[in-house]
Amino acid sequence: MCGIVGYVGREEAAPILLDGLARLEYRGYDSAGVAIFDGTKLQVAKTKGRLRALSDMIQGGAAIHGTIGVGHTRWATHGAPSDVNSHPQVSRSGRIAVVHNGIIENYAELKEFLVGQGVGFASETDTEVVAQLIEYFYEGDILKAVGRVLHRIEGAYALGIICADEPERLIAVRKDSPLILGLGDGFSFLASDVTAIIKHTRDVIYMEDGEIAELTREGVKCYNHLLQPVSKETSHVDWEIDAAEKGGYEHFMLKEIMEQPEALRRAIFPRVKDGQVVLEDFTLDDDYVAAIRKIFIVACGSSYHVGMVGKYNLEKLLRIPVEVTLASEFRYMEPIVDEHTLVIVISQSGETLDTMAALREAKALGAKILSIVNVVGSSIARESDVVLYTWAGPEIAVATTKAYSTQLAVIDLLGLYLAKKRGSADDERILTAVRELLMLPSKLEQVLEKQEDIQYFASQYFNHDSIFFIGRNVDYALGLEGSLKLKEISYIHSEAYASGELKHGTISLIEDGTLVVALATYEKLFDKAMSNVVEVRSRGADVLALTTEGREEAMAKNANAIITIPDTDELLLPSLGVAPLQLLAYYIALMRGCDIDKPRNLAKSVTVE
Ligand code: F6R
């Protein structure tokens, strides 16, 4: 949500900023802009709409010359999407420009104060208040002025600031909203995430909350909120630029679906040694593990769906209660959590605001936090007691695919690891599951080879108005993800239902031709799944069934069409079952002409409540 990029160096800033913003487009935005110092003053260009409009406005960057600037893609919160509300926001003299991700909670009060001082406002944004306030305190040193402003603003923010009177420095500020610094020979960057700058440098500094940084061509200096210098470690990002490019695929989503076997190899293989799961990053001691009485899994969206599968699997393996809760609910529900509760937080971005707030709430109640995160150095990773990275690589499409799959693999690895430590599953059980985990990537490759069959099914069903997903146990959890994938990118109304619940309401919606995707991969409940297929078929539904190889004949008696996946350990079925559902959603959206990688109204990283 919102993207920031800032550059100071020797090259023309405008094309660099436009390129960086293009790489942040996936985060979601509704307007874009840049501010560049042209040798005499700040040149600001900004517009509502897509980045292309901004690029056209400044001729791909050729219309503004200068080697220092900031750029932004905005997702409207305070003030509607419009040219004037777009960022950068400038102070009234035009000397100071600010780009901002997040929300300034006390902006109304600050605005009233500034209006009382005779300051006029052009926009409705909270960000303009920051620009005006910096100017109000400015006495020739932009760093000091920003330092004073930070003591007055409340909320969550990442800021990039440029001042025409000191055109050799950029200022960056981070509090509860991600911001990284990029280091190079003769240049420095600030950015919301690594994808924006990976083309130029892989040496980065992850800013901590409350830190301020000063960027010049010569390098970067970091300070705490009192402007005392702090020393920072430089990290080296080890993925290549290709990981953030489409590489011949029409969409990032399809590329990321196809990358899943490789991503699973990265997530699983280094964590298995001699048939046992070895989690080197797991630092909680054995006494703590033995004393865990309850597990809470907290997450949003698809990560929550991983948590649903995790609940079934962890309860099977550990025989202790596992509660899975939406982070936005956890925050306000007075959860029963103590020092014997392990809270598992799942987040691809590691920046989701609700998940972050739930993490803090759980920590305050005494729980230990184990997070499953994709983005290295993200806020959730930094505030957790233990982090298990998913190593899925950058995920650019808004709809998650490879992050979901690797989260699933990691939660299964965790379950097997804890089961061994607690002695809650016998060695044979663990060995069988681990063996199957190692085969997961190649089995997933077999599933992905069925791409064309799924494309064909999509062509049969893409014009349906409403699609149901039904299943029991892990198949229900899988249905939730299949349904979310479909609705978020194809805009078809869809619901996932626990099959046993159909007759308690939803079955009244089934009529002639309604498409029901029946998930029947879980062997123990196959007969039950079949009864539900019969139930909906007899009310006129078309049924597309997903089951394991060997059961297609039985299923063919009742379903209209069948997709199969190879059989595997019951814990791992959703890891294979999800791929056909991702592909189905993808091809349906493609046939409906949807903007697959950037679905309407959605953002990749949801940093507001
Ligand atoms: C759906 C999707 C979202 C995210 C959710 C949580 O495809 O991507 O539902 O899963 O916004 O995001 P993270 O995992 O970054 O906390």
mmCIF file of N, CA and C in Angstrom, residues 15-121:
data_model
loop_
_atom_site.group_PDB
_atom_site.id
_atom_site.type_symbol
_atom_site.label_atom_id
_atom_site.label_comp_id
_atom_site.label_asym_id
_atom_site.label_seq_id
_atom_site.Cartn_x
_atom_site.Cartn_y
_atom_site.Cartn_z
ATOM 1 N N PRO A 15 14.081 9.411 -14.405
ATOM 2 C CA PRO A 15 13.841 8.055 -14.922
ATOM 3 C C PRO A 15 14.075 6.980 -13.865
ATOM 4 N N ILE A 16 15.024 7.234 -12.970
ATOM 5 C CA ILE A 16 15.289 6.247 -11.909
ATOM 6 C C ILE A 16 14.079 6.148 -10.980
ATOM 7 N N LEU A 17 13.509 7.292 -10.643
ATOM 8 C CA LEU A 17 12.343 7.281 -9.751
ATOM 9 C C LEU A 17 11.152 6.621 -10.434
ATOM 10 N N LEU A 18 10.946 6.928 -11.724
ATOM 11 C CA LEU A 18 9.807 6.312 -12.435
ATOM 12 C C LEU A 18 9.961 4.799 -12.484
ATOM 13 N N ASP A 19 11.173 4.341 -12.754
ATOM 14 C CA ASP A 19 11.417 2.896 -12.801
ATOM 15 C C ASP A 19 11.165 2.268 -11.423
ATOM 16 N N GLY A 20 11.651 2.928 -10.385
ATOM 17 C CA GLY A 20 11.440 2.409 -9.022
ATOM 18 C C GLY A 20 9.955 2.347 -8.689
ATOM 19 N N LEU A 21 9.222 3.400 -9.075
ATOM 20 C CA LEU A 21 7.784 3.412 -8.782
ATOM 21 C C LEU A 21 7.075 2.303 -9.549
ATOM 22 N N ALA A 22 7.528 2.059 -10.794
ATOM 23 C CA ALA A 22 6.896 0.990 -11.579
ATOM 24 C C ALA A 22 7.060 -0.351 -10.856
ATOM 25 N N ARG A 23 8.188 -0.526 -10.214
ATOM 26 C CA ARG A 23 8.426 -1.792 -9.509
ATOM 27 C C ARG A 23 7.645 -1.874 -8.199
ATOM 28 N N LEU A 24 7.102 -0.742 -7.772
ATOM 29 C CA LEU A 24 6.276 -0.750 -6.557
ATOM 30 C C LEU A 24 4.785 -0.746 -6.889
ATOM 31 N N GLU A 25 4.466 -0.689 -8.193
ATOM 32 C CA GLU A 25 3.058 -0.613 -8.593
ATOM 33 C C GLU A 25 2.217 -1.711 -7.967
ATOM 34 N N TYR A 26 2.824 -2.912 -7.837
ATOM 35 C CA TYR A 26 2.092 -4.064 -7.334
ATOM 36 C C TYR A 26 1.525 -3.844 -5.943
ATOM 37 N N ARG A 27 2.071 -2.876 -5.221
ATOM 38 C CA ARG A 27 1.595 -2.661 -3.852
ATOM 39 C C ARG A 27 0.201 -2.058 -3.827
ATOM 40 N N GLY A 28 -0.239 -1.517 -4.983
ATOM 41 C CA GLY A 28 -1.555 -0.893 -5.049
ATOM 42 C C GLY A 28 -1.428 0.618 -4.908
ATOM 43 N N TYR A 29 -2.140 1.384 -5.757
ATOM 44 C CA TYR A 29 -2.076 2.844 -5.675
ATOM 45 C C TYR A 29 -3.162 3.447 -6.548
ATOM 46 N N ASP A 30 -3.432 4.730 -6.320
ATOM 47 C CA ASP A 30 -4.408 5.393 -7.173
ATOM 48 C C ASP A 30 -3.889 6.720 -7.725
ATOM 49 N N SER A 31 -2.667 7.118 -7.367
ATOM 50 C CA SER A 31 -2.068 8.315 -7.955
ATOM 51 C C SER A 31 -0.556 8.230 -7.750
ATOM 52 N N ALA A 32 0.159 9.075 -8.469
ATOM 53 C CA ALA A 32 1.620 8.972 -8.401
ATOM 54 C C ALA A 32 2.254 10.339 -8.604
ATOM 55 N N GLY A 33 3.468 10.502 -8.096
ATOM 56 C CA GLY A 33 4.135 11.794 -8.283
ATOM 57 C C GLY A 33 5.614 11.746 -7.942
ATOM 58 N N VAL A 34 6.331 12.799 -8.384
ATOM 59 C CA VAL A 34 7.748 12.933 -8.055
ATOM 60 C C VAL A 34 8.051 14.392 -7.708
ATOM 61 N N ALA A 35 9.092 14.598 -6.913
ATOM 62 C CA ALA A 35 9.628 15.950 -6.685
ATOM 63 C C ALA A 35 11.134 15.852 -6.887
ATOM 64 N N ILE A 36 11.662 16.719 -7.761
ATOM 65 C CA ILE A 36 13.091 16.653 -8.099
ATOM 66 C C ILE A 36 13.675 18.059 -8.029
ATOM 67 N N PHE A 37 14.857 18.175 -7.457
ATOM 68 C CA PHE A 37 15.508 19.493 -7.404
ATOM 69 C C PHE A 37 16.220 19.712 -8.734
ATOM 70 N N ASP A 38 15.851 20.806 -9.442
ATOM 71 C CA ASP A 38 16.366 20.987 -10.810
ATOM 72 C C ASP A 38 17.565 21.937 -10.885
ATOM 73 N N GLY A 39 18.150 22.266 -9.730
ATOM 74 C CA GLY A 39 19.295 23.188 -9.727
ATOM 75 C C GLY A 39 18.900 24.519 -9.147
ATOM 76 N N THR A 40 17.615 24.855 -9.228
ATOM 77 C CA THR A 40 17.156 26.095 -8.612
ATOM 78 C C THR A 40 15.987 25.873 -7.668
ATOM 79 N N LYS A 41 15.088 24.979 -8.059
ATOM 80 C CA LYS A 41 13.916 24.766 -7.184
ATOM 81 C C LYS A 41 13.415 23.329 -7.310
ATOM 82 N N LEU A 42 12.408 23.012 -6.461
ATOM 83 C CA LEU A 42 11.814 21.670 -6.558
ATOM 84 C C LEU A 42 10.797 21.668 -7.683
ATOM 85 N N GLN A 43 10.928 20.721 -8.589
ATOM 86 C CA GLN A 43 9.936 20.526 -9.647
ATOM 87 C C GLN A 43 9.037 19.383 -9.200
ATOM 88 N N VAL A 44 7.751 19.670 -9.102
ATOM 89 C CA VAL A 44 6.834 18.613 -8.646
ATOM 90 C C VAL A 44 5.888 18.253 -9.783
ATOM 91 N N ALA A 45 5.770 16.963 -10.081
ATOM 92 C CA ALA A 45 4.797 16.489 -11.078
ATOM 93 C C ALA A 45 4.015 15.370 -10.419
ATOM 94 N N LYS A 46 2.677 15.472 -10.459
ATOM 95 C CA LYS A 46 1.889 14.405 -9.832
ATOM 96 C C LYS A 46 0.507 14.367 -10.458
ATOM 97 N N THR A 47 -0.072 13.195 -10.420
ATOM 98 C CA THR A 47 -1.370 13.052 -11.049
ATOM 99 C C THR A 47 -2.136 11.865 -10.487
ATOM 100 N N LYS A 48 -3.434 11.988 -10.535
ATOM 101 C CA LYS A 48 -4.306 10.865 -10.187
ATOM 102 C C LYS A 48 -4.171 9.812 -11.288
ATOM 103 N N GLY A 49 -4.365 8.566 -10.965
ATOM 104 C CA GLY A 49 -4.379 7.522 -11.990
ATOM 105 C C GLY A 49 -3.094 6.724 -12.022
ATOM 106 N N ARG A 50 -2.886 6.073 -13.150
ATOM 107 C CA ARG A 50 -1.766 5.135 -13.255
ATOM 108 C C ARG A 50 -0.439 5.871 -13.457
ATOM 109 N N LEU A 51 0.611 5.159 -13.227
ATOM 110 C CA LEU A 51 1.957 5.692 -13.349
ATOM 111 C C LEU A 51 2.242 6.168 -14.777
ATOM 112 N N ARG A 52 1.593 5.501 -15.741
ATOM 113 C CA ARG A 52 1.803 5.873 -17.139
ATOM 114 C C ARG A 52 1.463 7.346 -17.366
ATOM 115 N N ALA A 53 0.398 7.803 -16.675
ATOM 116 C CA ALA A 53 -0.024 9.201 -16.837
ATOM 117 C C ALA A 53 1.079 10.135 -16.324
ATOM 118 N N LEU A 54 1.692 9.768 -15.211
ATOM 119 C CA LEU A 54 2.787 10.584 -14.678
ATOM 120 C C LEU A 54 3.974 10.555 -15.635
ATOM 121 N N SER A 55 4.268 9.362 -16.126
ATOM 122 C CA SER A 55 5.404 9.215 -17.026
ATOM 123 C C SER A 55 5.190 10.060 -18.293
ATOM 124 N N ASP A 56 3.951 10.031 -18.831
ATOM 125 C CA ASP A 56 3.649 10.844 -20.025
ATOM 126 C C ASP A 56 3.816 12.326 -19.711
ATOM 127 N N MET A 57 3.378 12.691 -18.506
ATOM 128 C CA MET A 57 3.414 14.103 -18.098
ATOM 129 C C MET A 57 4.853 14.642 -18.100
ATOM 130 N N ILE A 58 5.807 13.797 -17.729
ATOM 131 C CA ILE A 58 7.199 14.267 -17.663
ATOM 132 C C ILE A 58 8.072 13.573 -18.715
ATOM 133 N N GLN A 59 7.434 13.134 -19.789
ATOM 134 C CA GLN A 59 8.125 12.519 -20.939
ATOM 135 C C GLN A 59 9.110 11.425 -20.503
ATOM 136 N N GLY A 60 8.595 10.528 -19.723
ATOM 137 C CA GLY A 60 9.424 9.409 -19.258
ATOM 138 C C GLY A 60 10.575 9.865 -18.381
ATOM 139 N N GLY A 61 10.520 11.099 -17.897
ATOM 140 C CA GLY A 61 11.567 11.618 -17.011
ATOM 141 C C GLY A 61 12.412 12.679 -17.716
ATOM 142 N N ALA A 62 12.306 12.749 -19.049
ATOM 143 C CA ALA A 62 13.175 13.660 -19.798
ATOM 144 C C ALA A 62 12.839 15.130 -19.547
ATOM 145 N N ALA A 63 11.633 15.407 -19.039
ATOM 146 C CA ALA A 63 11.224 16.805 -18.881
ATOM 147 C C ALA A 63 11.745 17.445 -17.596
ATOM 148 N N ILE A 64 12.270 16.637 -16.659
ATOM 149 C CA ILE A 64 12.790 17.235 -15.415
ATOM 150 C C ILE A 64 14.234 16.792 -15.226
ATOM 151 N N HIS A 65 15.118 17.764 -15.071
ATOM 152 C CA HIS A 65 16.531 17.427 -14.853
ATOM 153 C C HIS A 65 16.919 17.659 -13.411
ATOM 154 N N GLY A 66 17.726 16.760 -12.890
ATOM 155 C CA GLY A 66 18.176 16.894 -11.498
ATOM 156 C C GLY A 66 18.598 15.534 -10.992
ATOM 157 N N THR A 67 19.474 15.532 -10.003
ATOM 158 C CA THR A 67 20.060 14.269 -9.550
ATOM 159 C C THR A 67 19.632 13.889 -8.132
ATOM 160 N N ILE A 68 18.604 14.558 -7.630
ATOM 161 C CA ILE A 68 18.082 14.191 -6.306
ATOM 162 C C ILE A 68 16.566 14.352 -6.326
ATOM 163 N N GLY A 69 15.858 13.377 -5.796
ATOM 164 C CA GLY A 69 14.404 13.506 -5.788
ATOM 165 C C GLY A 69 13.723 12.385 -5.035
ATOM 166 N N VAL A 70 12.404 12.570 -4.843
ATOM 167 C CA VAL A 70 11.587 11.535 -4.198
ATOM 168 C C VAL A 70 10.372 11.249 -5.074
ATOM 169 N N GLY A 71 9.881 10.019 -5.027
ATOM 170 C CA GLY A 71 8.702 9.639 -5.801
ATOM 171 C C GLY A 71 7.756 8.820 -4.950
ATOM 172 N N HIS A 72 6.501 8.749 -5.395
ATOM 173 C CA HIS A 72 5.484 8.111 -4.546
ATOM 174 C C HIS A 72 4.347 7.553 -5.381
ATOM 175 N N THR A 73 3.844 6.392 -4.974
ATOM 176 C CA THR A 73 2.551 5.932 -5.473
ATOM 177 C C THR A 73 1.621 5.949 -4.271
ATOM 178 N N ARG A 74 0.466 6.618 -4.403
ATOM 179 C CA ARG A 74 -0.404 6.836 -3.235
ATOM 180 C C ARG A 74 -1.636 5.942 -3.283
ATOM 181 N N TRP A 75 -1.975 5.447 -2.127
ATOM 182 C CA TRP A 75 -3.247 4.745 -1.925
ATOM 183 C C TRP A 75 -4.041 5.649 -0.986
ATOM 184 N N ALA A 76 -5.129 6.235 -1.488
ATOM 185 C CA ALA A 76 -5.802 7.293 -0.735
ATOM 186 C C ALA A 76 -6.316 6.823 0.624
ATOM 187 N N THR A 77 -6.006 7.589 1.660
ATOM 188 C CA THR A 77 -6.637 7.382 2.973
ATOM 189 C C THR A 77 -7.275 8.708 3.396
ATOM 190 N N HIS A 78 -6.463 9.743 3.596
ATOM 191 C CA HIS A 78 -7.017 11.051 3.962
ATOM 192 C C HIS A 78 -7.130 11.899 2.703
ATOM 193 N N GLY A 79 -8.364 12.102 2.229
ATOM 194 C CA GLY A 79 -8.571 12.862 0.997
ATOM 195 C C GLY A 79 -8.664 11.909 -0.185
ATOM 196 N N ALA A 80 -9.664 12.167 -1.046
ATOM 197 C CA ALA A 80 -9.925 11.289 -2.191
ATOM 198 C C ALA A 80 -8.729 11.253 -3.138
ATOM 199 N N PRO A 81 -8.667 10.214 -4.001
ATOM 200 C CA PRO A 81 -7.609 10.216 -5.019
ATOM 201 C C PRO A 81 -7.801 11.432 -5.932
ATOM 202 N N SER A 82 -6.849 12.310 -6.023
ATOM 203 C CA SER A 82 -6.953 13.477 -6.911
ATOM 204 C C SER A 82 -5.543 14.003 -7.149
ATOM 205 N N ASP A 83 -5.405 14.893 -8.147
ATOM 206 C CA ASP A 83 -4.073 15.435 -8.434
ATOM 207 C C ASP A 83 -3.521 16.149 -7.198
ATOM 208 N N VAL A 84 -4.375 16.966 -6.583
ATOM 209 C CA VAL A 84 -3.879 17.798 -5.485
ATOM 210 C C VAL A 84 -3.546 16.975 -4.237
ATOM 211 N N ASN A 85 -4.282 15.894 -4.036
ATOM 212 C CA ASN A 85 -4.005 15.070 -2.854
ATOM 213 C C ASN A 85 -2.854 14.088 -3.079
ATOM 214 N N SER A 86 -2.394 13.968 -4.317
ATOM 215 C CA SER A 86 -1.282 13.044 -4.589
ATOM 216 C C SER A 86 -0.026 13.544 -3.886
ATOM 217 N N HIS A 87 0.917 12.643 -3.718
ATOM 218 C CA HIS A 87 2.215 13.030 -3.146
ATOM 219 C C HIS A 87 3.204 13.192 -4.288
ATOM 220 N N PRO A 88 4.251 13.926 -4.119
ATOM 221 C CA PRO A 88 4.709 14.650 -2.938
ATOM 222 C C PRO A 88 3.778 15.803 -2.563
ATOM 223 N N GLN A 89 3.693 16.039 -1.241
ATOM 224 C CA GLN A 89 3.018 17.215 -0.734
ATOM 225 C C GLN A 89 4.108 18.230 -0.408
ATOM 226 N N VAL A 90 3.835 19.515 -0.775
ATOM 227 C CA VAL A 90 4.884 20.517 -0.567
ATOM 228 C C VAL A 90 4.455 21.572 0.451
ATOM 229 N N SER A 91 5.436 22.174 1.107
ATOM 230 C CA SER A 91 5.161 23.262 2.041
ATOM 231 C C SER A 91 4.747 24.489 1.238
ATOM 232 N N ARG A 92 4.209 25.483 1.927
ATOM 233 C CA ARG A 92 3.623 26.608 1.170
ATOM 234 C C ARG A 92 4.651 27.370 0.333
ATOM 235 N N SER A 93 5.914 27.413 0.764
ATOM 236 C CA SER A 93 6.922 28.121 -0.033
ATOM 237 C C SER A 93 7.385 27.276 -1.210
ATOM 238 N N GLY A 94 7.026 26.001 -1.201
ATOM 239 C CA GLY A 94 7.478 25.087 -2.254
ATOM 240 C C GLY A 94 8.888 24.579 -2.036
ATOM 241 N N ARG A 95 9.466 24.862 -0.848
ATOM 242 C CA ARG A 95 10.870 24.481 -0.623
ATOM 243 C C ARG A 95 11.023 23.061 -0.088
ATOM 244 N N ILE A 96 9.946 22.560 0.544
ATOM 245 C CA ILE A 96 10.067 21.239 1.178
ATOM 246 C C ILE A 96 9.006 20.316 0.590
ATOM 247 N N ALA A 97 9.434 19.128 0.164
ATOM 248 C CA ALA A 97 8.469 18.159 -0.373
ATOM 249 C C ALA A 97 8.563 16.881 0.435
ATOM 250 N N VAL A 98 7.383 16.269 0.667
ATOM 251 C CA VAL A 98 7.312 15.071 1.506
ATOM 252 C C VAL A 98 6.518 13.981 0.796
ATOM 253 N N VAL A 99 7.040 12.765 0.819
ATOM 254 C CA VAL A 99 6.238 11.597 0.434
ATOM 255 C C VAL A 99 6.053 10.768 1.694
ATOM 256 N N HIS A 100 4.886 10.130 1.800
ATOM 257 C CA HIS A 100 4.521 9.529 3.091
ATOM 258 C C HIS A 100 3.687 8.275 2.867
ATOM 259 N N ASN A 101 4.039 7.219 3.556
ATOM 260 C CA ASN A 101 3.169 6.039 3.661
ATOM 261 C C ASN A 101 2.670 5.993 5.091
ATOM 262 N N GLY A 102 1.406 5.653 5.281
ATOM 263 C CA GLY A 102 0.877 5.521 6.638
ATOM 264 C C GLY A 102 -0.129 6.611 6.941
ATOM 265 N N ILE A 103 -0.353 6.842 8.214
ATOM 266 C CA ILE A 103 -1.385 7.807 8.625
ATOM 267 C C ILE A 103 -0.855 8.643 9.783
ATOM 268 N N ILE A 104 -1.063 9.972 9.692
ATOM 269 C CA ILE A 104 -0.713 10.843 10.829
ATOM 270 C C ILE A 104 -2.008 11.020 11.629
ATOM 271 N N GLU A 105 -2.059 10.378 12.783
ATOM 272 C CA GLU A 105 -3.333 10.335 13.510
ATOM 273 C C GLU A 105 -3.756 11.682 14.068
ATOM 274 N N ASN A 106 -2.819 12.516 14.494
ATOM 275 C CA ASN A 106 -3.191 13.812 15.092
ATOM 276 C C ASN A 106 -3.075 14.957 14.082
ATOM 277 N N TYR A 107 -3.295 14.637 12.803
ATOM 278 C CA TYR A 107 -3.082 15.672 11.778
ATOM 279 C C TYR A 107 -4.082 16.835 11.908
ATOM 280 N N ALA A 108 -5.323 16.511 12.372
ATOM 281 C CA ALA A 108 -6.350 17.560 12.421
ATOM 282 C C ALA A 108 -5.939 18.651 13.423
ATOM 283 N N GLU A 109 -5.464 18.175 14.563
ATOM 284 C CA GLU A 109 -5.030 19.093 15.624
ATOM 285 C C GLU A 109 -3.810 19.929 15.159
ATOM 286 N N LEU A 110 -2.883 19.282 14.470
ATOM 287 C CA LEU A 110 -1.693 19.997 13.983
ATOM 288 C C LEU A 110 -2.081 21.009 12.906
ATOM 289 N N LYS A 111 -3.055 20.591 12.088
ATOM 290 C CA LYS A 111 -3.493 21.490 11.010
ATOM 291 C C LYS A 111 -4.127 22.747 11.614
ATOM 292 N N GLU A 112 -4.925 22.519 12.664
ATOM 293 C CA GLU A 112 -5.588 23.657 13.324
ATOM 294 C C GLU A 112 -4.525 24.615 13.870
ATOM 295 N N PHE A 113 -3.509 24.034 14.469
ATOM 296 C CA PHE A 113 -2.420 24.854 15.010
ATOM 297 C C PHE A 113 -1.775 25.688 13.893
ATOM 298 N N LEU A 114 -1.471 25.008 12.764
ATOM 299 C CA LEU A 114 -0.782 25.704 11.671
ATOM 300 C C LEU A 114 -1.672 26.761 11.032
ATOM 301 N N VAL A 115 -2.957 26.442 10.893
ATOM 302 C CA VAL A 115 -3.896 27.431 10.327
ATOM 303 C C VAL A 115 -3.909 28.662 11.236
ATOM 304 N N GLY A 116 -3.897 28.426 12.554
ATOM 305 C CA GLY A 116 -3.835 29.524 13.533
ATOM 306 C C GLY A 116 -2.583 30.377 13.356
ATOM 307 N N GLN A 117 -1.528 29.768 12.800
ATOM 308 C CA GLN A 117 -0.275 30.502 12.560
ATOM 309 C C GLN A 117 -0.274 31.151 11.174
ATOM 310 N N GLY A 118 -1.431 31.057 10.490
ATOM 311 C CA GLY A 118 -1.537 31.700 9.172
ATOM 312 C C GLY A 118 -1.100 30.823 8.014
ATOM 313 N N VAL A 119 -0.914 29.515 8.251
ATOM 314 C CA VAL A 119 -0.497 28.630 7.153
ATOM 315 C C VAL A 119 -1.732 28.187 6.364
ATOM 316 N N GLY A 120 -1.690 28.350 5.045
ATOM 317 C CA GLY A 120 -2.807 27.904 4.196
ATOM 318 C C GLY A 120 -2.530 26.502 3.685
ATOM 319 N N PHE A 121 -3.605 25.723 3.436
ATOM 320 C CA PHE A 121 -3.442 24.334 2.965
ATOM 321 C C PHE A 121 -4.058 24.160 1.590
#
